[in-house]
PDB file of C-alpha atoms in Angstrom:
ATOM      1  CA  MET A   1       0.000   0.000   0.000  1.00  0.00           C
ATOM      2  CA  LYS A   2       1.275   3.445  -0.877  1.00  0.00           C
ATOM      3  CA  SER A   3       0.976   6.199   1.669  1.00  0.00           C
ATOM      4  CA  TYR A   4       2.072   9.278  -0.282  1.00  0.00           C
ATOM      5  CA  PHE A   5       2.377  10.463  -3.859  1.00  0.00           C
ATOM      6  CA  CYS A   6       3.765  13.345  -5.870  1.00  0.00           C
ATOM      7  CA  TYR A   7       0.862  15.005  -7.645  1.00  0.00           C
ATOM      8  CA  ALA A   8       0.816  17.817 -10.151  1.00  0.00           C
ATOM      9  CA  PHE A   9      -0.856  20.920  -8.764  1.00  0.00           C
ATOM     10  CA  ARG A  10      -4.607  20.851  -9.317  1.00  0.00           C
ATOM     11  CA  MET A  11      -6.589  24.051  -9.673  1.00  0.00           C
ATOM     12  CA  GLN A  12      -9.749  24.891  -7.781  1.00  0.00           C
ATOM     13  CA  ILE A  13     -12.908  25.026  -9.864  1.00  0.00           C
ATOM     14  CA  ASN A  14     -16.284  26.461  -8.914  1.00  0.00           C
ATOM     15  CA  VAL A  15     -18.026  23.505  -7.306  1.00  0.00           C
ATOM     16  CA  GLU A  16     -21.348  25.255  -7.875  1.00  0.00           C
ATOM     17  CA  ASP A  17     -20.809  24.743 -11.611  1.00  0.00           C
ATOM     18  CA  VAL A  18     -20.412  20.995 -11.064  1.00  0.00           C
ATOM     19  CA  LEU A  19     -23.534  20.928  -8.901  1.00  0.00           C
ATOM     20  CA  ALA A  20     -25.463  22.963 -11.478  1.00  0.00           C
ATOM     21  CA  ALA A  21     -24.541  20.444 -14.197  1.00  0.00           C
ATOM     22  CA  ALA A  22     -25.739  17.580 -11.999  1.00  0.00           C
ATOM     23  CA  ARG A  23     -29.022  19.374 -11.297  1.00  0.00           C
ATOM     24  CA  VAL A  24     -29.607  19.883 -15.008  1.00  0.00           C
ATOM     25  CA  LEU A  25     -29.030  16.166 -15.598  1.00  0.00           C
ATOM     26  CA  LYS A  26     -31.354  15.296 -12.698  1.00  0.00           C
ATOM     27  CA  ASP A  27     -34.173  17.379 -14.192  1.00  0.00           C
ATOM     28  CA  GLU A  28     -33.588  16.055 -17.710  1.00  0.00           C
ATOM     29  CA  MET A  29     -33.722  12.458 -16.482  1.00  0.00           C
ATOM     30  CA  ASN A  30     -36.920  13.149 -14.521  1.00  0.00           C
ATOM     31  CA  ALA A  31     -38.531  14.429 -17.721  1.00  0.00           C
ATOM     32  CA  LEU A  32     -37.932  11.177 -19.603  1.00  0.00           C
ATOM     33  CA  HIS A  33     -40.499   8.399 -19.931  1.00  0.00           C
ATOM     34  CA  PHE A  34     -39.620   4.746 -20.391  1.00  0.00           C
ATOM     35  CA  ASP A  35     -41.816   1.991 -21.780  1.00  0.00           C
ATOM     36  CA  ALA A  36     -41.482  -1.801 -21.629  1.00  0.00           C
ATOM     37  CA  PRO A  37     -39.304  -3.597 -20.708  1.00  0.00           C
ATOM     38  CA  VAL A  38     -38.889  -0.883 -18.054  1.00  0.00           C
ATOM     39  CA  ALA A  39     -41.455  -1.023 -15.251  1.00  0.00           C
ATOM     40  CA  TYR A  40     -39.643   1.027 -12.586  1.00  0.00           C
ATOM     41  CA  THR A  41     -37.157   3.890 -12.887  1.00  0.00           C
ATOM     42  CA  TYR A  42     -35.141   5.264  -9.963  1.00  0.00           C
ATOM     43  CA  ASN A  43     -33.278   8.577 -10.167  1.00  0.00           C
ATOM     44  CA  PRO A  44     -30.866   8.812  -7.201  1.00  0.00           C
ATOM     45  CA  LEU A  45     -29.978  12.381  -8.202  1.00  0.00           C
ATOM     46  CA  ASP A  46     -33.515  13.160  -7.092  1.00  0.00           C
ATOM     47  CA  TYR A  47     -34.313  11.208  -3.909  1.00  0.00           C
ATOM     48  CA  ALA A  48     -30.640  10.760  -2.833  1.00  0.00           C
ATOM     49  CA  TRP A  49     -29.492  14.236  -3.857  1.00  0.00           C
ATOM     50  CA  ALA A  50     -28.015  14.986  -0.410  1.00  0.00           C
ATOM     51  CA  GLY A  51     -25.474  12.169  -0.765  1.00  0.00           C
ATOM     52  CA  HIS A  52     -24.598  13.153  -4.313  1.00  0.00           C
ATOM     53  CA  GLU A  53     -24.213  16.809  -3.389  1.00  0.00           C
ATOM     54  CA  ALA A  54     -21.943  15.884  -0.462  1.00  0.00           C
ATOM     55  CA  TYR A  55     -19.813  13.777  -2.824  1.00  0.00           C
ATOM     56  CA  ILE A  56     -19.426  16.644  -5.302  1.00  0.00           C
ATOM     57  CA  ARG A  57     -18.728  19.272  -2.657  1.00  0.00           C
ATOM     58  CA  ARG A  58     -16.154  17.115  -0.888  1.00  0.00           C
ATOM     59  CA  TYR A  59     -14.321  15.684  -3.901  1.00  0.00           C
ATOM     60  CA  GLY A  60     -15.353  17.554  -7.072  1.00  0.00           C
ATOM     61  CA  ALA A  61     -13.987  21.047  -6.494  1.00  0.00           C
ATOM     62  CA  THR A  62     -10.653  20.723  -8.342  1.00  0.00           C
ATOM     63  CA  THR A  63      -9.389  19.812 -11.782  1.00  0.00           C
ATOM     64  CA  LYS A  64      -8.398  16.155 -12.181  1.00  0.00           C
ATOM     65  CA  ARG A  65      -5.831  14.141 -14.116  1.00  0.00           C
ATOM     66  CA  VAL A  66      -8.050  11.058 -14.419  1.00  0.00           C
ATOM     67  CA  LEU A  67     -11.800  10.658 -14.885  1.00  0.00           C
ATOM     68  CA  PHE A  68     -13.301   7.204 -14.272  1.00  0.00           C
ATOM     69  CA  LEU A  69     -16.710   6.624 -15.847  1.00  0.00           C
ATOM     70  CA  GLY A  70     -19.172   3.964 -14.732  1.00  0.00           C
ATOM     71  CA  MET A  71     -22.331   2.947 -16.561  1.00  0.00           C
ATOM     72  CA  ASN A  72     -25.335   3.485 -14.259  1.00  0.00           C
ATOM     73  CA  PRO A  73     -26.219   2.795 -10.615  1.00  0.00           C
ATOM     74  CA  GLY A  74     -26.417  -0.596  -8.978  1.00  0.00           C
ATOM     75  CA  PRO A  75     -29.446  -1.417  -6.769  1.00  0.00           C
ATOM     76  CA  PHE A  76     -27.347  -1.629  -3.602  1.00  0.00           C
ATOM     77  CA  GLY A  77     -24.873   1.138  -4.446  1.00  0.00           C
ATOM     78  CA  MET A  78     -25.664   4.552  -5.881  1.00  0.00           C
ATOM     79  CA  ALA A  79     -29.369   3.664  -5.785  1.00  0.00           C
ATOM     80  CA  GLN A  80     -29.025   3.686  -1.995  1.00  0.00           C
ATOM     81  CA  THR A  81     -26.457   6.413  -1.326  1.00  0.00           C
ATOM     82  CA  GLY A  82     -26.435   8.771  -4.323  1.00  0.00           C
ATOM     83  CA  VAL A  83     -22.677   8.196  -4.736  1.00  0.00           C
ATOM     84  CA  PRO A  84     -21.215   6.463  -7.837  1.00  0.00           C
ATOM     85  CA  PHE A  85     -20.443   2.805  -7.084  1.00  0.00           C
ATOM     86  CA  GLY A  86     -21.796   3.780  -3.678  1.00  0.00           C
ATOM     87  CA  GLU A  87     -21.511   0.632  -1.599  1.00  0.00           C
ATOM     88  CA  VAL A  88     -22.617   1.750   1.863  1.00  0.00           C
ATOM     89  CA  ALA A  89     -19.526   0.681   3.812  1.00  0.00           C
ATOM     90  CA  ALA A  90     -17.148   2.231   1.286  1.00  0.00           C
ATOM     91  CA  VAL A  91     -19.090   5.497   1.227  1.00  0.00           C
ATOM     92  CA  THR A  92     -19.340   5.841   4.985  1.00  0.00           C
ATOM     93  CA  GLU A  93     -15.956   4.444   6.039  1.00  0.00           C
ATOM     94  CA  TRP A  94     -13.644   5.547   3.192  1.00  0.00           C
ATOM     95  CA  LEU A  95     -15.401   8.491   1.565  1.00  0.00           C
ATOM     96  CA  HIS A  96     -16.782   9.665   4.924  1.00  0.00           C
ATOM     97  CA  ILE A  97     -20.210  10.536   3.558  1.00  0.00           C
ATOM     98  CA  ARG A  98     -23.518   9.755   5.232  1.00  0.00           C
ATOM     99  CA  GLU A  99     -26.666  11.695   4.392  1.00  0.00           C
ATOM    100  CA  LYS A 100     -30.428  11.357   4.594  1.00  0.00           C
ATOM    101  CA  VAL A 101     -32.001   9.558   1.635  1.00  0.00           C
ATOM    102  CA  GLY A 102     -35.601   9.670   0.486  1.00  0.00           C
ATOM    103  CA  ALA A 103     -37.289   7.205  -1.851  1.00  0.00           C
ATOM    104  CA  PRO A 104     -38.436   7.039  -5.480  1.00  0.00           C
ATOM    105  CA  ALA A 105     -42.072   7.833  -6.184  1.00  0.00           C
ATOM    106  CA  ALA A 106     -42.639   4.163  -7.036  1.00  0.00           C
ATOM    107  CA  CYS A 107     -40.486   1.413  -5.510  1.00  0.00           C
ATOM    108  CA  HIS A 108     -40.322  -2.194  -6.604  1.00  0.00           C
ATOM    109  CA  PRO A 109     -41.076  -4.340  -3.535  1.00  0.00           C
ATOM    110  CA  LYS A 110     -37.968  -6.425  -4.198  1.00  0.00           C
ATOM    111  CA  ARG A 111     -35.745  -3.337  -4.571  1.00  0.00           C
ATOM    112  CA  PRO A 112     -36.484  -1.058  -1.595  1.00  0.00           C
ATOM    113  CA  VAL A 113     -34.416   2.056  -1.047  1.00  0.00           C
ATOM    114  CA  GLN A 114     -33.115   1.934   2.522  1.00  0.00           C
ATOM    115  CA  GLY A 115     -30.410   4.528   2.073  1.00  0.00           C
ATOM    116  CA  PHE A 116     -27.400   4.224   4.345  1.00  0.00           C
ATOM    117  CA  ASP A 117     -29.259   1.595   6.377  1.00  0.00           C
ATOM    118  CA  CYS A 118     -29.192  -0.817   3.420  1.00  0.00           C
ATOM    119  CA  PRO A 119     -27.760  -4.114   4.749  1.00  0.00           C
ATOM    120  CA  ARG A 120     -26.690  -5.384   1.327  1.00  0.00           C
ATOM    121  CA  SER A 121     -23.168  -4.850   0.038  1.00  0.00           C
ATOM    122  CA  GLU A 122     -22.741  -3.897  -3.612  1.00  0.00           C
ATOM    123  CA  VAL A 123     -19.866  -6.018  -4.888  1.00  0.00           C
ATOM    124  CA  SER A 124     -18.956  -3.639  -7.733  1.00  0.00           C
ATOM    125  CA  GLY A 125     -18.574  -0.703  -5.379  1.00  0.00           C
ATOM    126  CA  ARG A 126     -16.741  -2.716  -2.748  1.00  0.00           C
ATOM    127  CA  ARG A 127     -14.261  -3.934  -5.339  1.00  0.00           C
ATOM    128  CA  LEU A 128     -13.700  -0.589  -7.065  1.00  0.00           C
ATOM    129  CA  TRP A 129     -13.313   1.603  -3.992  1.00  0.00           C
ATOM    130  CA  GLY A 130     -11.312  -1.158  -2.309  1.00  0.00           C
ATOM    131  CA  LEU A 131      -8.851  -1.123  -5.198  1.00  0.00           C
ATOM    132  CA  PHE A 132      -8.497   2.649  -4.992  1.00  0.00           C
ATOM    133  CA  GLU A 133      -7.962   2.415  -1.235  1.00  0.00           C
ATOM    134  CA  GLU A 134      -5.207  -0.140  -1.817  1.00  0.00           C
ATOM    135  CA  LEU A 135      -3.499   2.118  -4.366  1.00  0.00           C
ATOM    136  CA  TYR A 136      -4.018   5.516  -2.728  1.00  0.00           C
ATOM    137  CA  SER A 137      -4.516   4.742   0.971  1.00  0.00           C
ATOM    138  CA  THR A 138      -6.907   7.666   1.594  1.00  0.00           C
ATOM    139  CA  ALA A 139      -9.792   9.123  -0.359  1.00  0.00           C
ATOM    140  CA  GLU A 140      -8.100  12.508  -0.186  1.00  0.00           C
ATOM    141  CA  ASN A 141      -5.064  11.091  -2.013  1.00  0.00           C
ATOM    142  CA  PHE A 142      -7.262   9.490  -4.665  1.00  0.00           C
ATOM    143  CA  PHE A 143      -9.374  12.560  -5.377  1.00  0.00           C
ATOM    144  CA  ARG A 144      -6.374  14.841  -5.700  1.00  0.00           C
ATOM    145  CA  GLU A 145      -5.921  13.390  -9.179  1.00  0.00           C
ATOM    146  CA  CYS A 146      -9.031  11.298  -9.884  1.00  0.00           C
ATOM    147  CA  TYR A 147     -12.808  11.489  -9.986  1.00  0.00           C
ATOM    148  CA  VAL A 148     -15.523   8.875 -10.472  1.00  0.00           C
ATOM    149  CA  VAL A 149     -18.885   9.524 -12.090  1.00  0.00           C
ATOM    150  CA  ASN A 150     -21.605   7.429 -13.703  1.00  0.00           C
ATOM    151  CA  TYR A 151     -22.556   8.056 -17.315  1.00  0.00           C
ATOM    152  CA  CYS A 152     -26.267   7.768 -16.539  1.00  0.00           C
ATOM    153  CA  PRO A 153     -27.783   8.310 -13.082  1.00  0.00           C
ATOM    154  CA  LEU A 154     -30.876   6.170 -13.647  1.00  0.00           C
ATOM    155  CA  ILE A 155     -31.519   2.594 -12.629  1.00  0.00           C
ATOM    156  CA  TRP A 156     -34.210   0.650 -14.496  1.00  0.00           C
ATOM    157  CA  MET A 157     -36.005  -2.510 -13.447  1.00  0.00           C
ATOM    158  CA  SER A 158     -38.407  -4.898 -15.098  1.00  0.00           C
ATOM    159  CA  GLU A 159     -41.687  -6.076 -13.529  1.00  0.00           C
ATOM    160  CA  SER A 160     -39.724  -8.885 -11.856  1.00  0.00           C
ATOM    161  CA  GLY A 161     -37.231  -6.447 -10.343  1.00  0.00           C
ATOM    162  CA  ALA A 162     -34.416  -7.535 -12.665  1.00  0.00           C
ATOM    163  CA  ASN A 163     -31.870  -4.851 -13.498  1.00  0.00           C
ATOM    164  CA  ILE A 164     -32.021  -3.346 -17.002  1.00  0.00           C
ATOM    165  CA  THR A 165     -28.837  -1.803 -18.388  1.00  0.00           C
ATOM    166  CA  PRO A 166     -28.759   1.128 -20.843  1.00  0.00           C
ATOM    167  CA  ALA A 167     -27.661  -1.272 -23.576  1.00  0.00           C
ATOM    168  CA  GLN A 168     -30.924  -3.222 -23.114  1.00  0.00           C
ATOM    169  CA  LEU A 169     -33.211  -0.242 -23.729  1.00  0.00           C
ATOM    170  CA  PRO A 170     -35.024   0.213 -27.058  1.00  0.00           C
ATOM    171  CA  ALA A 171     -33.054   2.361 -29.506  1.00  0.00           C
ATOM    172  CA  GLU A 172     -35.385   5.371 -29.354  1.00  0.00           C
ATOM    173  CA  GLN A 173     -35.144   5.453 -25.559  1.00  0.00           C
ATOM    174  CA  VAL A 174     -31.364   5.067 -25.653  1.00  0.00           C
ATOM    175  CA  LYS A 175     -31.150   8.187 -27.831  1.00  0.00           C
ATOM    176  CA  GLN A 176     -33.067  10.230 -25.257  1.00  0.00           C
ATOM    177  CA  VAL A 177     -30.678   9.106 -22.523  1.00  0.00           C
ATOM    178  CA  ASP A 178     -27.540   9.566 -24.629  1.00  0.00           C
ATOM    179  CA  ASP A 179     -28.407  13.097 -25.727  1.00  0.00           C
ATOM    180  CA  ASP A 180     -28.626  14.313 -22.133  1.00  0.00           C
ATOM    181  CA  CYS A 181     -25.937  12.156 -20.536  1.00  0.00           C
ATOM    182  CA  ARG A 182     -23.314  12.949 -23.165  1.00  0.00           C
ATOM    183  CA  MET A 183     -23.860  16.679 -22.734  1.00  0.00           C
ATOM    184  CA  HIS A 184     -23.469  16.323 -18.980  1.00  0.00           C
ATOM    185  CA  LEU A 185     -20.277  14.300 -19.404  1.00  0.00           C
ATOM    186  CA  LYS A 186     -18.942  16.875 -21.856  1.00  0.00           C
ATOM    187  CA  ARG A 187     -19.630  19.653 -19.333  1.00  0.00           C
ATOM    188  CA  LEU A 188     -17.911  17.716 -16.551  1.00  0.00           C
ATOM    189  CA  ILE A 189     -14.823  17.147 -18.701  1.00  0.00           C
ATOM    190  CA  GLU A 190     -14.716  20.832 -19.600  1.00  0.00           C
ATOM    191  CA  LEU A 191     -14.837  21.750 -15.906  1.00  0.00           C
ATOM    192  CA  MET A 192     -12.427  19.140 -14.521  1.00  0.00           C
ATOM    193  CA  GLN A 193     -10.018  19.071 -17.487  1.00  0.00           C
ATOM    194  CA  PRO A 194      -8.879  15.438 -17.150  1.00  0.00           C
ATOM    195  CA  GLU A 195      -6.073  14.105 -19.325  1.00  0.00           C
ATOM    196  CA  ILE A 196      -6.908  10.385 -18.957  1.00  0.00           C
ATOM    197  CA  LEU A 197     -10.449   9.061 -19.501  1.00  0.00           C
ATOM    198  CA  VAL A 198     -11.057   5.556 -18.171  1.00  0.00           C
ATOM    199  CA  GLY A 199     -14.208   3.578 -18.868  1.00  0.00           C
ATOM    200  CA  VAL A 200     -15.149   1.086 -16.180  1.00  0.00           C
ATOM    201  CA  GLY A 201     -16.180  -1.512 -18.720  1.00  0.00           C
ATOM    202  CA  GLY A 202     -16.536  -1.351 -22.499  1.00  0.00           C
ATOM    203  CA  TYR A 203     -19.871   0.499 -22.548  1.00  0.00           C
ATOM    204  CA  ALA A 204     -18.468   3.386 -20.517  1.00  0.00           C
ATOM    205  CA  LEU A 205     -15.350   3.573 -22.689  1.00  0.00           C
ATOM    206  CA  LYS A 206     -17.563   3.870 -25.776  1.00  0.00           C
ATOM    207  CA  GLN A 207     -19.346   6.861 -24.225  1.00  0.00           C
ATOM    208  CA  LEU A 208     -16.052   8.524 -23.310  1.00  0.00           C
ATOM    209  CA  GLU A 209     -14.816   8.132 -26.866  1.00  0.00           C
ATOM    210  CA  ALA A 210     -18.057   9.621 -28.224  1.00  0.00           C
ATOM    211  CA  VAL A 211     -17.801  12.647 -25.945  1.00  0.00           C
ATOM    212  CA  GLY A 212     -14.063  12.968 -26.601  1.00  0.00           C
ATOM    213  CA  ALA A 213     -14.915  13.351 -30.292  1.00  0.00           C
ATOM    214  CA  MET A 214     -17.093  16.319 -29.331  1.00  0.00           C
ATOM    215  CA  LEU A 215     -13.970  18.044 -27.951  1.00  0.00           C
ATOM    216  CA  PRO A 216     -11.537  17.807 -30.900  1.00  0.00           C
ATOM    217  CA  GLU A 217      -9.318  20.555 -29.507  1.00  0.00           C
ATOM    218  CA  LYS A 218      -8.426  18.349 -26.520  1.00  0.00           C
ATOM    219  CA  LYS A 219      -6.087  15.368 -26.591  1.00  0.00           C
ATOM    220  CA  PHE A 220      -7.055  12.553 -24.256  1.00  0.00           C
ATOM    221  CA  VAL A 221      -5.571   9.224 -23.298  1.00  0.00           C
ATOM    222  CA  PHE A 222      -8.370   6.641 -23.287  1.00  0.00           C
ATOM    223  CA  GLY A 223      -8.288   3.499 -21.199  1.00  0.00           C
ATOM    224  CA  THR A 224     -10.550   0.801 -19.841  1.00  0.00           C
ATOM    225  CA  LEU A 225     -10.824  -0.877 -16.483  1.00  0.00           C
ATOM    226  CA  LEU A 226     -12.288  -4.331 -16.025  1.00  0.00           C
ATOM    227  CA  HIS A 227     -15.824  -3.874 -14.725  1.00  0.00           C
ATOM    228  CA  PRO A 228     -15.983  -5.173 -11.148  1.00  0.00           C
ATOM    229  CA  SER A 229     -19.485  -6.639 -11.430  1.00  0.00           C
ATOM    230  CA  PRO A 230     -19.978 -10.102  -9.874  1.00  0.00           C
ATOM    231  CA  ALA A 231     -21.940 -10.931 -13.040  1.00  0.00           C
ATOM    232  CA  SER A 232     -18.621 -10.863 -14.903  1.00  0.00           C
ATOM    233  CA  PRO A 233     -16.743 -14.193 -14.802  1.00  0.00           C
ATOM    234  CA  MET A 234     -13.571 -12.310 -15.745  1.00  0.00           C
ATOM    235  CA  ALA A 235     -13.926  -9.953 -12.770  1.00  0.00           C
ATOM    236  CA  ASN A 236     -14.618 -12.830 -10.415  1.00  0.00           C
ATOM    237  CA  LYS A 237     -11.487 -14.590 -11.637  1.00  0.00           C
ATOM    238  CA  CYS A 238      -9.086 -11.688 -12.187  1.00  0.00           C
ATOM    239  CA  TRP A 239     -10.014  -8.990  -9.660  1.00  0.00           C
ATOM    240  CA  PRO A 240      -7.933  -7.112  -8.509  1.00  0.00           C
ATOM    241  CA  ASP A 241      -4.852  -8.291 -10.451  1.00  0.00           C
ATOM    242  CA  LYS A 242      -6.161  -7.421 -13.920  1.00  0.00           C
ATOM    243  CA  PRO A 243      -7.327  -3.881 -13.060  1.00  0.00           C
ATOM    244  CA  ARG A 244      -4.035  -3.218 -11.260  1.00  0.00           C
ATOM    245  CA  GLU A 245      -2.232  -4.041 -14.519  1.00  0.00           C
ATOM    246  CA  GLN A 246      -4.595  -1.858 -16.541  1.00  0.00           C
ATOM    247  CA  LEU A 247      -4.066   1.127 -14.265  1.00  0.00           C
ATOM    248  CA  LYS A 248      -0.325   0.660 -14.187  1.00  0.00           C
ATOM    249  CA  ALA A 249      -0.254   0.730 -17.999  1.00  0.00           C
ATOM    250  CA  LEU A 250      -2.032   4.106 -17.884  1.00  0.00           C
ATOM    251  CA  GLY A 251       0.380   5.532 -15.317  1.00  0.00           C
ATOM    252  CA  ILE A 252      -2.188   5.450 -12.507  1.00  0.00           C
ATOM    253  CA  PRO A 253      -1.419   6.369  -9.752  1.00  0.00           C
ATOM    254  CA  GLY A 254       0.587   9.242 -11.211  1.00  0.00           C
TER     255      GLY A 254
END
């Protein structure tokens, strides 16, 4: 475990601009309507805004060298805490965030929102934040050069309560999501000025590349990190050795 690093100086940015961008995305997502196979839609930027705001205020007020992009919330992570990959223990014990959380207007009975009292551990969040803790020791060290955000803040479920990913949505609904989420990601990149864009999984990398093409004046290094989902046989077999290698190849930590 490393205990200290030499970081390039990072400039302060107006955190209110980051919060304003997140509020715009929240409102845009609330305005969307989703048909079958979607039966339930949760927007943590709405009912768990306090946790998300605390995350931005605490860790999103400076420029960054690296931006990590996830896909969308997990049912026991950001859906509960409002924090990307927000496994409760990681958020409270490593990120030191704990806020009041409300509930979606309509909750699936199998997917209740219990906020920071949720007893379930989200494996993806536990793995990802655990890796960053191993590499950086403290959250303060990590966020001096890095930031983590989800491409889309929504979580969708079928009538059975099964998770629906953005890639499983009908094409016309995907376009609605992409139009808004790509503009938010573009705004975040403009504010935080990262040099390295890392997709947590192939879907996220594809979105980073699409938004990178919208900023032709900027030169980015693109990379991918093995998605930590327990649904991935590769992650179950190769975590954390494979992602350590991927980060090392990108010069992370710097």
